[in-house]
């Protein structure tokens, strides 16, 4: 009986030892797999660091060989790229196996004509003998001597016929300005203000585009002023609220800080809701909120003073 009990105890001990060995082997295998994964990660990080170091050495070599460019020149060079050459997301290039526009025709796609059409030469009509004599007779007739009215018109003709661009942008000009700004913000932060130096290049930008639109006859400053006051996405163009009117009245009259009187750029920055430029704040205060504005109708005495002023100063308003 004692021998049998001893054999049972030894068999149990052997089974427990085997089970412990199996658990130890499984733990060692898991440790080996985790070590292999960490080794692969370290190898990938080492290769990435080596690639970055190689690219940095190549960039340093290129900087040493090529002349250095200022940051503004780099920005302008990157910005002056034609938007037609940029790869659009989600658009795959056409296959180079077959260059035709369609698989069902062999006609080649012709290049589209852009710009203004060429002016046709005017046909000159050949005059007959009688018509030629009539033209010679009309040219031989001398002009009458200029009278006082003719001399007055010649002296002041430049004042009436000088055509200047209107202050309000047309729909075509607004579209060009908006596309120019959208093209700028494709490579810049939306909160960044477009500098005047970039706006001065709008004519060059439009000349590089393959567009049928005529060149915009506006200066860079005029385009910047129009965009900042009418087209910018950061503008608040809705109706003025009572809270905004109250805040503007307190800031403009010096109720918050007396140093802010007539400082409209600082007043615009301190408005409770951003988006109102200084020009909008000034116009709103002068036309609706200023206490000195008379809201009643004109008196007969004021009408008479106004008629006399128009008689002496004119109707230009300046």
PDB file of C-alpha atoms in Angstrom:
ATOM      1  CA  UNK A   1       0.000   0.000   0.000  1.00  0.00           C
ATOM      2  CA  UNK A   2       2.856   2.370   0.865  1.00  0.00           C
ATOM      3  CA  UNK A   3       4.530   1.694  -2.487  1.00  0.00           C
ATOM      4  CA  UNK A   4       1.334   2.419  -4.382  1.00  0.00           C
ATOM      5  CA  UNK A   5       0.823   5.682  -2.477  1.00  0.00           C
ATOM      6  CA  UNK A   6       4.420   6.705  -3.180  1.00  0.00           C
ATOM      7  CA  UNK A   7       3.954   5.981  -6.899  1.00  0.00           C
ATOM      8  CA  UNK A   8       0.738   8.076  -6.968  1.00  0.00           C
ATOM      9  CA  UNK A   9       2.471  10.996  -5.269  1.00  0.00           C
ATOM     10  CA  UNK A  10       5.427  10.821  -7.666  1.00  0.00           C
ATOM     11  CA  UNK A  11       3.097  10.706 -10.702  1.00  0.00           C
ATOM     12  CA  UNK A  12       1.223  13.768  -9.439  1.00  0.00           C
ATOM     13  CA  UNK A  13       4.501  15.617  -8.876  1.00  0.00           C
ATOM     14  CA  UNK A  14       5.693  14.746 -12.369  1.00  0.00           C
ATOM     15  CA  UNK A  15       2.403  15.967 -13.917  1.00  0.00           C
ATOM     16  CA  UNK A  16       2.620  19.251 -12.003  1.00  0.00           C
ATOM     17  CA  UNK A  17       6.234  19.692 -13.091  1.00  0.00           C
ATOM     18  CA  UNK A  18       5.298  19.083 -16.728  1.00  0.00           C
ATOM     19  CA  UNK A  19       2.451  21.587 -16.508  1.00  0.00           C
ATOM     20  CA  UNK A  20       4.776  24.173 -14.961  1.00  0.00           C
ATOM     21  CA  UNK A  21       7.291  23.550 -17.749  1.00  0.00           C
ATOM     22  CA  UNK A  22       4.592  24.015 -20.413  1.00  0.00           C
ATOM     23  CA  UNK A  23       3.489  27.332 -18.815  1.00  0.00           C
ATOM     24  CA  UNK A  24       7.126  28.474 -18.673  1.00  0.00           C
ATOM     25  CA  UNK A  25       7.639  27.559 -22.343  1.00  0.00           C
ATOM     26  CA  UNK A  26       4.486  29.477 -23.378  1.00  0.00           C
ATOM     27  CA  UNK A  27       5.618  32.518 -21.370  1.00  0.00           C
ATOM     28  CA  UNK A  28       9.068  32.383 -22.965  1.00  0.00           C
ATOM     29  CA  UNK A  29       7.521  32.134 -26.468  1.00  0.00           C
ATOM     30  CA  UNK A  30       5.302  35.175 -25.801  1.00  0.00           C
ATOM     31  CA  UNK A  31       8.329  37.094 -24.522  1.00  0.00           C
ATOM     32  CA  UNK A  32      10.251  36.123 -27.661  1.00  0.00           C
ATOM     33  CA  UNK A  33       7.435  37.402 -29.947  1.00  0.00           C
ATOM     34  CA  UNK A  34       7.190  40.707 -28.066  1.00  0.00           C
ATOM     35  CA  UNK A  35      10.969  41.147 -28.340  1.00  0.00           C
ATOM     36  CA  UNK A  36      10.808  40.472 -32.082  1.00  0.00           C
ATOM     37  CA  UNK A  37       8.057  43.096 -32.485  1.00  0.00           C
ATOM     38  CA  UNK A  38      10.046  45.679 -30.524  1.00  0.00           C
ATOM     39  CA  UNK A  39      13.116  44.880 -32.609  1.00  0.00           C
ATOM     40  CA  UNK A  40      11.118  45.442 -35.835  1.00  0.00           C
ATOM     41  CA  UNK A  41       9.799  48.771 -34.519  1.00  0.00           C
ATOM     42  CA  UNK A  42      13.286  49.920 -33.545  1.00  0.00           C
ATOM     43  CA  UNK A  43      14.592  48.904 -36.972  1.00  0.00           C
ATOM     44  CA  UNK A  44      11.839  50.905 -38.714  1.00  0.00           C
ATOM     45  CA  UNK A  45      12.546  53.965 -36.550  1.00  0.00           C
ATOM     46  CA  UNK A  46      16.275  53.655 -37.265  1.00  0.00           C
ATOM     47  CA  UNK A  47      15.640  53.498 -41.019  1.00  0.00           C
ATOM     48  CA  UNK A  48      13.321  56.543 -40.832  1.00  0.00           C
ATOM     49  CA  UNK A  49      15.959  58.506 -38.906  1.00  0.00           C
ATOM     50  CA  UNK A  50      18.591  57.519 -41.475  1.00  0.00           C
ATOM     51  CA  UNK A  51      16.342  58.672 -44.333  1.00  0.00           C
ATOM     52  CA  UNK A  52      15.675  62.017 -42.624  1.00  0.00           C
ATOM     53  CA  UNK A  53      19.380  62.518 -41.968  1.00  0.00           C
ATOM     54  CA  UNK A  54      20.167  61.711 -45.618  1.00  0.00           C
ATOM     55  CA  UNK A  55      17.515  64.180 -46.836  1.00  0.00           C
ATOM     56  CA  UNK A  56      18.848  66.820 -44.447  1.00  0.00           C
ATOM     57  CA  UNK A  57      22.412  66.326 -45.715  1.00  0.00           C
ATOM     58  CA  UNK A  58      21.167  66.554 -49.312  1.00  0.00           C
ATOM     59  CA  UNK A  59      19.243  69.751 -48.505  1.00  0.00           C
ATOM     60  CA  UNK A  60      22.303  71.267 -46.857  1.00  0.00           C
ATOM     61  CA  UNK A  61      24.375  70.395 -49.907  1.00  0.00           C
ATOM     62  CA  UNK A  62      21.784  71.989 -52.228  1.00  0.00           C
ATOM     63  CA  UNK A  63      21.653  75.119 -50.041  1.00  0.00           C
ATOM     64  CA  UNK A  64      25.427  75.374 -50.209  1.00  0.00           C
ATOM     65  CA  UNK A  65      25.423  75.070 -54.015  1.00  0.00           C
ATOM     66  CA  UNK A  66      22.370  77.201 -54.872  1.00  0.00           C
ATOM     67  CA  UNK A  67      21.960  80.882 -53.914  1.00  0.00           C
ATOM     68  CA  UNK A  68      19.813  81.485 -50.884  1.00  0.00           C
ATOM     69  CA  UNK A  69      16.333  82.939 -51.334  1.00  0.00           C
ATOM     70  CA  UNK A  70      14.499  85.054 -48.840  1.00  0.00           C
ATOM     71  CA  UNK A  71      11.287  83.822 -47.244  1.00  0.00           C
ATOM     72  CA  UNK A  72       9.169  86.396 -49.117  1.00  0.00           C
ATOM     73  CA  UNK A  73      10.643  85.321 -52.465  1.00  0.00           C
ATOM     74  CA  UNK A  74       9.935  81.667 -51.649  1.00  0.00           C
ATOM     75  CA  UNK A  75       6.339  82.538 -50.776  1.00  0.00           C
ATOM     76  CA  UNK A  76       5.850  84.536 -53.977  1.00  0.00           C
ATOM     77  CA  UNK A  77       7.467  81.815 -56.102  1.00  0.00           C
ATOM     78  CA  UNK A  78       5.215  79.170 -54.590  1.00  0.00           C
ATOM     79  CA  UNK A  79       2.173  81.387 -54.972  1.00  0.00           C
ATOM     80  CA  UNK A  80       2.803  82.452 -58.571  1.00  0.00           C
ATOM     81  CA  UNK A  81       2.378  78.912 -59.862  1.00  0.00           C
ATOM     82  CA  UNK A  82      -0.459  78.586 -62.284  1.00  0.00           C
ATOM     83  CA  UNK A  83      -3.501  77.016 -60.616  1.00  0.00           C
ATOM     84  CA  UNK A  84      -4.093  74.979 -63.766  1.00  0.00           C
ATOM     85  CA  UNK A  85      -0.917  72.950 -63.127  1.00  0.00           C
ATOM     86  CA  UNK A  86      -1.905  71.844 -59.652  1.00  0.00           C
ATOM     87  CA  UNK A  87      -3.131  68.309 -59.234  1.00  0.00           C
ATOM     88  CA  UNK A  88      -6.694  68.287 -57.986  1.00  0.00           C
ATOM     89  CA  UNK A  89      -7.646  65.756 -55.344  1.00  0.00           C
ATOM     90  CA  UNK A  90      -9.738  62.873 -56.606  1.00  0.00           C
ATOM     91  CA  UNK A  91      -8.968  63.521 -60.301  1.00  0.00           C
ATOM     92  CA  UNK A  92      -6.924  60.887 -62.122  1.00  0.00           C
ATOM     93  CA  UNK A  93      -4.885  61.811 -65.235  1.00  0.00           C
ATOM     94  CA  UNK A  94      -6.081  60.513 -68.566  1.00  0.00           C
ATOM     95  CA  UNK A  95      -4.411  57.329 -69.792  1.00  0.00           C
ATOM     96  CA  UNK A  96      -1.446  57.802 -72.127  1.00  0.00           C
ATOM     97  CA  UNK A  97      -2.330  54.670 -74.099  1.00  0.00           C
ATOM     98  CA  UNK A  98      -5.029  56.435 -76.096  1.00  0.00           C
ATOM     99  CA  UNK A  99      -4.850  60.186 -76.315  1.00  0.00           C
ATOM    100  CA  UNK A 100      -8.232  60.717 -77.919  1.00  0.00           C
ATOM    101  CA  UNK A 101     -11.055  62.252 -75.905  1.00  0.00           C
ATOM    102  CA  UNK A 102     -13.330  59.283 -76.585  1.00  0.00           C
ATOM    103  CA  UNK A 103     -12.851  55.594 -77.351  1.00  0.00           C
ATOM    104  CA  UNK A 104     -15.528  55.785 -80.037  1.00  0.00           C
ATOM    105  CA  UNK A 105     -13.872  58.348 -82.289  1.00  0.00           C
ATOM    106  CA  UNK A 106     -10.435  59.017 -83.708  1.00  0.00           C
ATOM    107  CA  UNK A 107     -10.832  62.785 -83.784  1.00  0.00           C
ATOM    108  CA  UNK A 108      -8.198  64.587 -81.763  1.00  0.00           C
ATOM    109  CA  UNK A 109      -9.266  67.115 -79.191  1.00  0.00           C
ATOM    110  CA  UNK A 110      -8.333  70.527 -80.498  1.00  0.00           C
ATOM    111  CA  UNK A 111      -6.911  73.192 -78.239  1.00  0.00           C
ATOM    112  CA  UNK A 112      -9.457  75.738 -77.162  1.00  0.00           C
ATOM    113  CA  UNK A 113      -8.952  79.300 -78.317  1.00  0.00           C
ATOM    114  CA  UNK A 114      -8.743  81.722 -75.421  1.00  0.00           C
ATOM    115  CA  UNK A 115      -8.693  85.491 -75.160  1.00  0.00           C
ATOM    116  CA  UNK A 116     -10.190  88.101 -77.396  1.00  0.00           C
ATOM    117  CA  UNK A 117     -10.902  87.187 -81.003  1.00  0.00           C
ATOM    118  CA  UNK A 118      -8.677  88.889 -83.519  1.00  0.00           C
ATOM    119  CA  UNK A 119     -10.122  91.943 -85.156  1.00  0.00           C
ATOM    120  CA  UNK A 120     -11.017  91.520 -88.757  1.00  0.00           C
ATOM    121  CA  UNK A 121      -9.428  93.894 -91.191  1.00  0.00           C
ATOM    122  CA  UNK A 122     -11.850  96.441 -92.505  1.00  0.00           C
ATOM    123  CA  UNK A 123     -12.422  96.253 -96.185  1.00  0.00           C
ATOM    124  CA  UNK A 124     -11.626  99.453 -97.993  1.00  0.00           C
ATOM    125  CA  UNK A 125     -14.097 100.340-100.688  1.00  0.00           C
ATOM    126  CA  UNK A 126     -12.659 101.656-103.893  1.00  0.00           C
ATOM    127  CA  UNK A 127     -14.146 104.994-104.753  1.00  0.00           C
ATOM    128  CA  UNK A 128     -15.289 105.785-108.232  1.00  0.00           C
ATOM    129  CA  UNK A 129     -14.218 108.900-110.041  1.00  0.00           C
ATOM    130  CA  UNK A 130     -17.284 110.972-109.076  1.00  0.00           C
ATOM    131  CA  UNK A 131     -17.093 109.929-105.384  1.00  0.00           C
ATOM    132  CA  UNK A 132     -13.377 110.693-105.293  1.00  0.00           C
ATOM    133  CA  UNK A 133     -13.985 114.195-106.625  1.00  0.00           C
ATOM    134  CA  UNK A 134     -16.716 114.735-104.007  1.00  0.00           C
ATOM    135  CA  UNK A 135     -14.334 113.723-101.211  1.00  0.00           C
ATOM    136  CA  UNK A 136     -11.639 116.073-102.522  1.00  0.00           C
ATOM    137  CA  UNK A 137     -14.147 118.928-102.676  1.00  0.00           C
ATOM    138  CA  UNK A 138     -15.230 118.353 -99.050  1.00  0.00           C
ATOM    139  CA  UNK A 139     -11.634 118.306 -97.826  1.00  0.00           C
ATOM    140  CA  UNK A 140     -10.888 121.550 -99.620  1.00  0.00           C
ATOM    141  CA  UNK A 141     -13.662 123.395 -97.773  1.00  0.00           C
ATOM    142  CA  UNK A 142     -12.099 125.424 -94.960  1.00  0.00           C
ATOM    143  CA  UNK A 143     -13.497 125.250 -91.406  1.00  0.00           C
ATOM    144  CA  UNK A 144     -15.300 128.301 -90.049  1.00  0.00           C
ATOM    145  CA  UNK A 145     -13.385 130.335 -87.476  1.00  0.00           C
ATOM    146  CA  UNK A 146     -13.991 129.123 -83.871  1.00  0.00           C
ATOM    147  CA  UNK A 147     -16.425 131.191 -81.840  1.00  0.00           C
ATOM    148  CA  UNK A 148     -16.502 131.705 -78.067  1.00  0.00           C
ATOM    149  CA  UNK A 149     -18.510 128.520 -77.425  1.00  0.00           C
ATOM    150  CA  UNK A 150     -16.067 126.386 -79.425  1.00  0.00           C
ATOM    151  CA  UNK A 151     -13.085 127.828 -77.583  1.00  0.00           C
ATOM    152  CA  UNK A 152     -14.785 127.222 -74.218  1.00  0.00           C
ATOM    153  CA  UNK A 153     -15.541 123.583 -75.099  1.00  0.00           C
ATOM    154  CA  UNK A 154     -11.982 122.991 -76.293  1.00  0.00           C
ATOM    155  CA  UNK A 155     -10.589 124.452 -73.057  1.00  0.00           C
ATOM    156  CA  UNK A 156     -12.811 122.352 -70.772  1.00  0.00           C
ATOM    157  CA  UNK A 157     -13.310 119.178 -72.813  1.00  0.00           C
ATOM    158  CA  UNK A 158     -10.866 117.188 -70.649  1.00  0.00           C
ATOM    159  CA  UNK A 159     -13.048 117.771 -67.575  1.00  0.00           C
ATOM    160  CA  UNK A 160     -16.091 116.155 -69.135  1.00  0.00           C
ATOM    161  CA  UNK A 161     -14.596 113.253 -71.077  1.00  0.00           C
ATOM    162  CA  UNK A 162     -12.058 111.819 -68.632  1.00  0.00           C
ATOM    163  CA  UNK A 163     -13.500 108.400 -67.776  1.00  0.00           C
ATOM    164  CA  UNK A 164     -12.483 106.953 -64.417  1.00  0.00           C
ATOM    165  CA  UNK A 165     -13.372 103.549 -63.015  1.00  0.00           C
ATOM    166  CA  UNK A 166     -16.474 103.513 -60.821  1.00  0.00           C
ATOM    167  CA  UNK A 167     -16.068 102.995 -57.095  1.00  0.00           C
ATOM    168  CA  UNK A 168     -18.365  99.941 -57.070  1.00  0.00           C
ATOM    169  CA  UNK A 169     -16.873  96.754 -58.534  1.00  0.00           C
ATOM    170  CA  UNK A 170     -18.796  95.016 -61.278  1.00  0.00           C
ATOM    171  CA  UNK A 171     -19.871  91.381 -60.994  1.00  0.00           C
ATOM    172  CA  UNK A 172     -16.975  90.288 -63.218  1.00  0.00           C
ATOM    173  CA  UNK A 173     -14.449  92.222 -61.118  1.00  0.00           C
ATOM    174  CA  UNK A 174     -15.894  90.807 -57.890  1.00  0.00           C
ATOM    175  CA  UNK A 175     -15.557  87.299 -59.309  1.00  0.00           C
ATOM    176  CA  UNK A 176     -11.920  87.877 -60.276  1.00  0.00           C
ATOM    177  CA  UNK A 177     -11.059  89.275 -56.829  1.00  0.00           C
ATOM    178  CA  UNK A 178     -12.791  86.379 -55.084  1.00  0.00           C
ATOM    179  CA  UNK A 179     -11.027  83.758 -57.228  1.00  0.00           C
ATOM    180  CA  UNK A 180      -7.697  85.475 -56.558  1.00  0.00           C
ATOM    181  CA  UNK A 181      -8.280  85.294 -52.792  1.00  0.00           C
ATOM    182  CA  UNK A 182      -9.422  81.653 -52.985  1.00  0.00           C
ATOM    183  CA  UNK A 183      -6.282  80.777 -54.922  1.00  0.00           C
ATOM    184  CA  UNK A 184      -4.137  82.493 -52.257  1.00  0.00           C
ATOM    185  CA  UNK A 185      -5.815  80.629 -49.387  1.00  0.00           C
ATOM    186  CA  UNK A 186      -5.186  77.282 -51.087  1.00  0.00           C
ATOM    187  CA  UNK A 187      -1.580  77.532 -49.811  1.00  0.00           C
ATOM    188  CA  UNK A 188      -2.054  79.760 -46.724  1.00  0.00           C
ATOM    189  CA  UNK A 189      -3.942  79.797 -43.466  1.00  0.00           C
ATOM    190  CA  UNK A 190      -7.543  81.111 -43.710  1.00  0.00           C
ATOM    191  CA  UNK A 191      -6.876  83.550 -40.843  1.00  0.00           C
ATOM    192  CA  UNK A 192      -3.892  85.150 -42.613  1.00  0.00           C
ATOM    193  CA  UNK A 193      -4.468  88.569 -44.182  1.00  0.00           C
ATOM    194  CA  UNK A 194      -3.492  88.914 -47.834  1.00  0.00           C
ATOM    195  CA  UNK A 195      -0.661  91.480 -47.963  1.00  0.00           C
ATOM    196  CA  UNK A 196      -0.688  94.384 -50.387  1.00  0.00           C
ATOM    197  CA  UNK A 197       2.431  93.020 -52.111  1.00  0.00           C
ATOM    198  CA  UNK A 198       0.459  89.942 -53.169  1.00  0.00           C
ATOM    199  CA  UNK A 199      -2.545  92.023 -54.308  1.00  0.00           C
ATOM    200  CA  UNK A 200      -0.223  94.047 -56.574  1.00  0.00           C
ATOM    201  CA  UNK A 201       0.425  90.843 -58.539  1.00  0.00           C
ATOM    202  CA  UNK A 202      -3.220  90.277 -59.493  1.00  0.00           C
ATOM    203  CA  UNK A 203      -2.645  91.434 -63.077  1.00  0.00           C
ATOM    204  CA  UNK A 204       0.274  89.017 -63.520  1.00  0.00           C
ATOM    205  CA  UNK A 205      -1.777  86.229 -61.938  1.00  0.00           C
ATOM    206  CA  UNK A 206      -4.684  86.859 -64.291  1.00  0.00           C
ATOM    207  CA  UNK A 207      -2.351  86.986 -67.291  1.00  0.00           C
ATOM    208  CA  UNK A 208      -0.981  83.541 -66.408  1.00  0.00           C
ATOM    209  CA  UNK A 209      -4.450  81.994 -66.264  1.00  0.00           C
ATOM    210  CA  UNK A 210      -6.053  80.509 -69.357  1.00  0.00           C
ATOM    211  CA  UNK A 211      -9.239  82.498 -69.045  1.00  0.00           C
ATOM    212  CA  UNK A 212     -11.543  84.340 -71.401  1.00  0.00           C
ATOM    213  CA  UNK A 213     -12.033  87.167 -68.913  1.00  0.00           C
ATOM    214  CA  UNK A 214     -10.658  90.591 -69.699  1.00  0.00           C
ATOM    215  CA  UNK A 215      -7.896  91.920 -67.409  1.00  0.00           C
ATOM    216  CA  UNK A 216      -9.190  93.757 -64.355  1.00  0.00           C
ATOM    217  CA  UNK A 217      -8.597  97.514 -64.558  1.00  0.00           C
ATOM    218  CA  UNK A 218      -8.041  98.008 -60.810  1.00  0.00           C
ATOM    219  CA  UNK A 219      -4.954  98.635 -58.712  1.00  0.00           C
ATOM    220  CA  UNK A 220      -3.809  96.161 -56.105  1.00  0.00           C
ATOM    221  CA  UNK A 221      -4.776  98.561 -53.311  1.00  0.00           C
ATOM    222  CA  UNK A 222      -8.312  98.980 -54.717  1.00  0.00           C
ATOM    223  CA  UNK A 223      -8.730  95.188 -54.933  1.00  0.00           C
ATOM    224  CA  UNK A 224      -7.465  94.721 -51.371  1.00  0.00           C
ATOM    225  CA  UNK A 225      -9.768  97.462 -50.069  1.00  0.00           C
ATOM    226  CA  UNK A 226     -12.804  95.971 -51.804  1.00  0.00           C
ATOM    227  CA  UNK A 227     -12.058  92.438 -50.593  1.00  0.00           C
ATOM    228  CA  UNK A 228     -11.376  93.493 -46.999  1.00  0.00           C
ATOM    229  CA  UNK A 229     -14.615  95.513 -46.816  1.00  0.00           C
ATOM    230  CA  UNK A 230     -17.013  93.412 -48.927  1.00  0.00           C
ATOM    231  CA  UNK A 231     -15.815  89.907 -49.876  1.00  0.00           C
ATOM    232  CA  UNK A 232     -13.708  88.595 -46.960  1.00  0.00           C
ATOM    233  CA  UNK A 233     -15.011  85.446 -45.270  1.00  0.00           C
ATOM    234  CA  UNK A 234     -14.230  86.927 -41.840  1.00  0.00           C
ATOM    235  CA  UNK A 235     -16.611  89.884 -42.305  1.00  0.00           C
ATOM    236  CA  UNK A 236     -19.855  90.218 -40.396  1.00  0.00           C
ATOM    237  CA  UNK A 237     -22.238  91.714 -42.960  1.00  0.00           C
ATOM    238  CA  UNK A 238     -25.576  91.071 -41.266  1.00  0.00           C
ATOM    239  CA  UNK A 239     -27.703  93.754 -39.628  1.00  0.00           C
ATOM    240  CA  UNK A 240     -26.341  95.446 -36.526  1.00  0.00           C
ATOM    241  CA  UNK A 241     -27.791  94.119 -33.282  1.00  0.00           C
ATOM    242  CA  UNK A 242     -28.769  96.195 -30.250  1.00  0.00           C
ATOM    243  CA  UNK A 243     -25.800  94.805 -28.293  1.00  0.00           C
ATOM    244  CA  UNK A 244     -23.377  95.852 -31.047  1.00  0.00           C
ATOM    245  CA  UNK A 245     -24.907  99.332 -31.261  1.00  0.00           C
ATOM    246  CA  UNK A 246     -24.643  99.788 -27.498  1.00  0.00           C
ATOM    247  CA  UNK A 247     -21.023  98.600 -27.437  1.00  0.00           C
ATOM    248  CA  UNK A 248     -20.106 100.821 -30.404  1.00  0.00           C
ATOM    249  CA  UNK A 249     -21.742 103.870 -28.775  1.00  0.00           C
ATOM    250  CA  UNK A 250     -19.819 103.296 -25.522  1.00  0.00           C
ATOM    251  CA  UNK A 251     -16.488 102.819 -27.323  1.00  0.00           C
ATOM    252  CA  UNK A 252     -16.916 105.723 -29.769  1.00  0.00           C
ATOM    253  CA  UNK A 253     -17.986 108.261 -27.126  1.00  0.00           C
ATOM    254  CA  UNK A 254     -15.153 107.347 -24.749  1.00  0.00           C
ATOM    255  CA  UNK A 255     -17.359 105.681 -22.160  1.00  0.00           C
ATOM    256  CA  UNK A 256     -14.977 102.720 -21.888  1.00  0.00           C
ATOM    257  CA  UNK A 257     -11.689 104.531 -22.509  1.00  0.00           C
ATOM    258  CA  UNK A 258     -11.390 108.246 -23.468  1.00  0.00           C
ATOM    259  CA  UNK A 259      -8.266 107.447 -25.492  1.00  0.00           C
ATOM    260  CA  UNK A 260     -10.382 105.436 -27.959  1.00  0.00           C
ATOM    261  CA  UNK A 261     -12.261 108.449 -29.348  1.00  0.00           C
ATOM    262  CA  UNK A 262     -11.783 108.543 -33.169  1.00  0.00           C
ATOM    263  CA  UNK A 263      -9.459 105.492 -32.965  1.00  0.00           C
ATOM    264  CA  UNK A 264     -11.661 103.335 -35.187  1.00  0.00           C
ATOM    265  CA  UNK A 265      -9.204 100.504 -35.747  1.00  0.00           C
ATOM    266  CA  UNK A 266      -8.889  99.975 -31.995  1.00  0.00           C
ATOM    267  CA  UNK A 267     -12.657 100.312 -31.614  1.00  0.00           C
ATOM    268  CA  UNK A 268     -13.192  97.596 -34.247  1.00  0.00           C
ATOM    269  CA  UNK A 269     -10.786  95.291 -32.368  1.00  0.00           C
ATOM    270  CA  UNK A 270     -12.707  95.777 -29.088  1.00  0.00           C
ATOM    271  CA  UNK A 271     -16.147  95.029 -30.500  1.00  0.00           C
ATOM    272  CA  UNK A 272     -17.833  92.136 -28.622  1.00  0.00           C
ATOM    273  CA  UNK A 273     -18.454  90.205 -31.854  1.00  0.00           C
ATOM    274  CA  UNK A 274     -15.520  90.211 -34.322  1.00  0.00           C
ATOM    275  CA  UNK A 275     -16.050  90.832 -38.016  1.00  0.00           C
ATOM    276  CA  UNK A 276     -16.870  94.552 -38.177  1.00  0.00           C
ATOM    277  CA  UNK A 277     -14.030  96.507 -39.870  1.00  0.00           C
ATOM    278  CA  UNK A 278     -13.126 100.053 -38.862  1.00  0.00           C
ATOM    279  CA  UNK A 279     -14.857 101.600 -41.907  1.00  0.00           C
ATOM    280  CA  UNK A 280     -18.138  99.836 -41.061  1.00  0.00           C
ATOM    281  CA  UNK A 281     -17.949 100.988 -37.424  1.00  0.00           C
ATOM    282  CA  UNK A 282     -17.302 104.592 -38.489  1.00  0.00           C
ATOM    283  CA  UNK A 283     -20.159 104.586 -41.020  1.00  0.00           C
ATOM    284  CA  UNK A 284     -22.577 103.013 -38.548  1.00  0.00           C
ATOM    285  CA  UNK A 285     -21.765 105.540 -35.823  1.00  0.00           C
ATOM    286  CA  UNK A 286     -21.925 108.606 -38.070  1.00  0.00           C
ATOM    287  CA  UNK A 287     -25.158 107.629 -39.808  1.00  0.00           C
ATOM    288  CA  UNK A 288     -27.192 106.029 -37.013  1.00  0.00           C
ATOM    289  CA  UNK A 289     -25.710 106.380 -33.531  1.00  0.00           C
ATOM    290  CA  UNK A 290     -24.155 109.853 -33.302  1.00  0.00           C
ATOM    291  CA  UNK A 291     -26.193 112.034 -30.919  1.00  0.00           C
ATOM    292  CA  UNK A 292     -25.428 115.194 -32.932  1.00  0.00           C
ATOM    293  CA  UNK A 293     -27.303 113.938 -35.986  1.00  0.00           C
ATOM    294  CA  UNK A 294     -30.571 115.738 -36.544  1.00  0.00           C
ATOM    295  CA  UNK A 295     -33.359 113.256 -37.243  1.00  0.00           C
ATOM    296  CA  UNK A 296     -36.072 115.827 -38.007  1.00  0.00           C
ATOM    297  CA  UNK A 297     -36.885 117.388 -41.377  1.00  0.00           C
ATOM    298  CA  UNK A 298     -35.103 120.389 -42.876  1.00  0.00           C
ATOM    299  CA  UNK A 299     -36.359 123.839 -41.862  1.00  0.00           C
ATOM    300  CA  UNK A 300     -36.936 126.602 -44.482  1.00  0.00           C
ATOM    301  CA  UNK A 301     -33.836 128.438 -43.209  1.00  0.00           C
ATOM    302  CA  UNK A 302     -31.728 125.313 -43.669  1.00  0.00           C
ATOM    303  CA  UNK A 303     -33.145 124.836 -47.162  1.00  0.00           C
ATOM    304  CA  UNK A 304     -32.124 128.381 -48.094  1.00  0.00           C
ATOM    305  CA  UNK A 305     -28.590 127.907 -46.715  1.00  0.00           C
ATOM    306  CA  UNK A 306     -28.285 124.645 -48.619  1.00  0.00           C
ATOM    307  CA  UNK A 307     -29.390 126.284 -51.913  1.00  0.00           C
ATOM    308  CA  UNK A 308     -26.797 129.027 -51.489  1.00  0.00           C
ATOM    309  CA  UNK A 309     -24.081 126.492 -50.723  1.00  0.00           C
ATOM    310  CA  UNK A 310     -24.933 124.446 -53.816  1.00  0.00           C
ATOM    311  CA  UNK A 311     -24.882 127.607 -55.927  1.00  0.00           C
ATOM    312  CA  UNK A 312     -21.342 128.493 -54.799  1.00  0.00           C
ATOM    313  CA  UNK A 313     -19.784 125.059 -54.128  1.00  0.00           C
ATOM    314  CA  UNK A 314     -21.420 122.960 -56.836  1.00  0.00           C
ATOM    315  CA  UNK A 315     -23.027 119.514 -56.772  1.00  0.00           C
ATOM    316  CA  UNK A 316     -19.924 117.314 -56.575  1.00  0.00           C
ATOM    317  CA  UNK A 317     -20.201 116.807 -52.799  1.00  0.00           C
ATOM    318  CA  UNK A 318     -16.443 117.242 -52.232  1.00  0.00           C
TER     319      UNK A 318
END
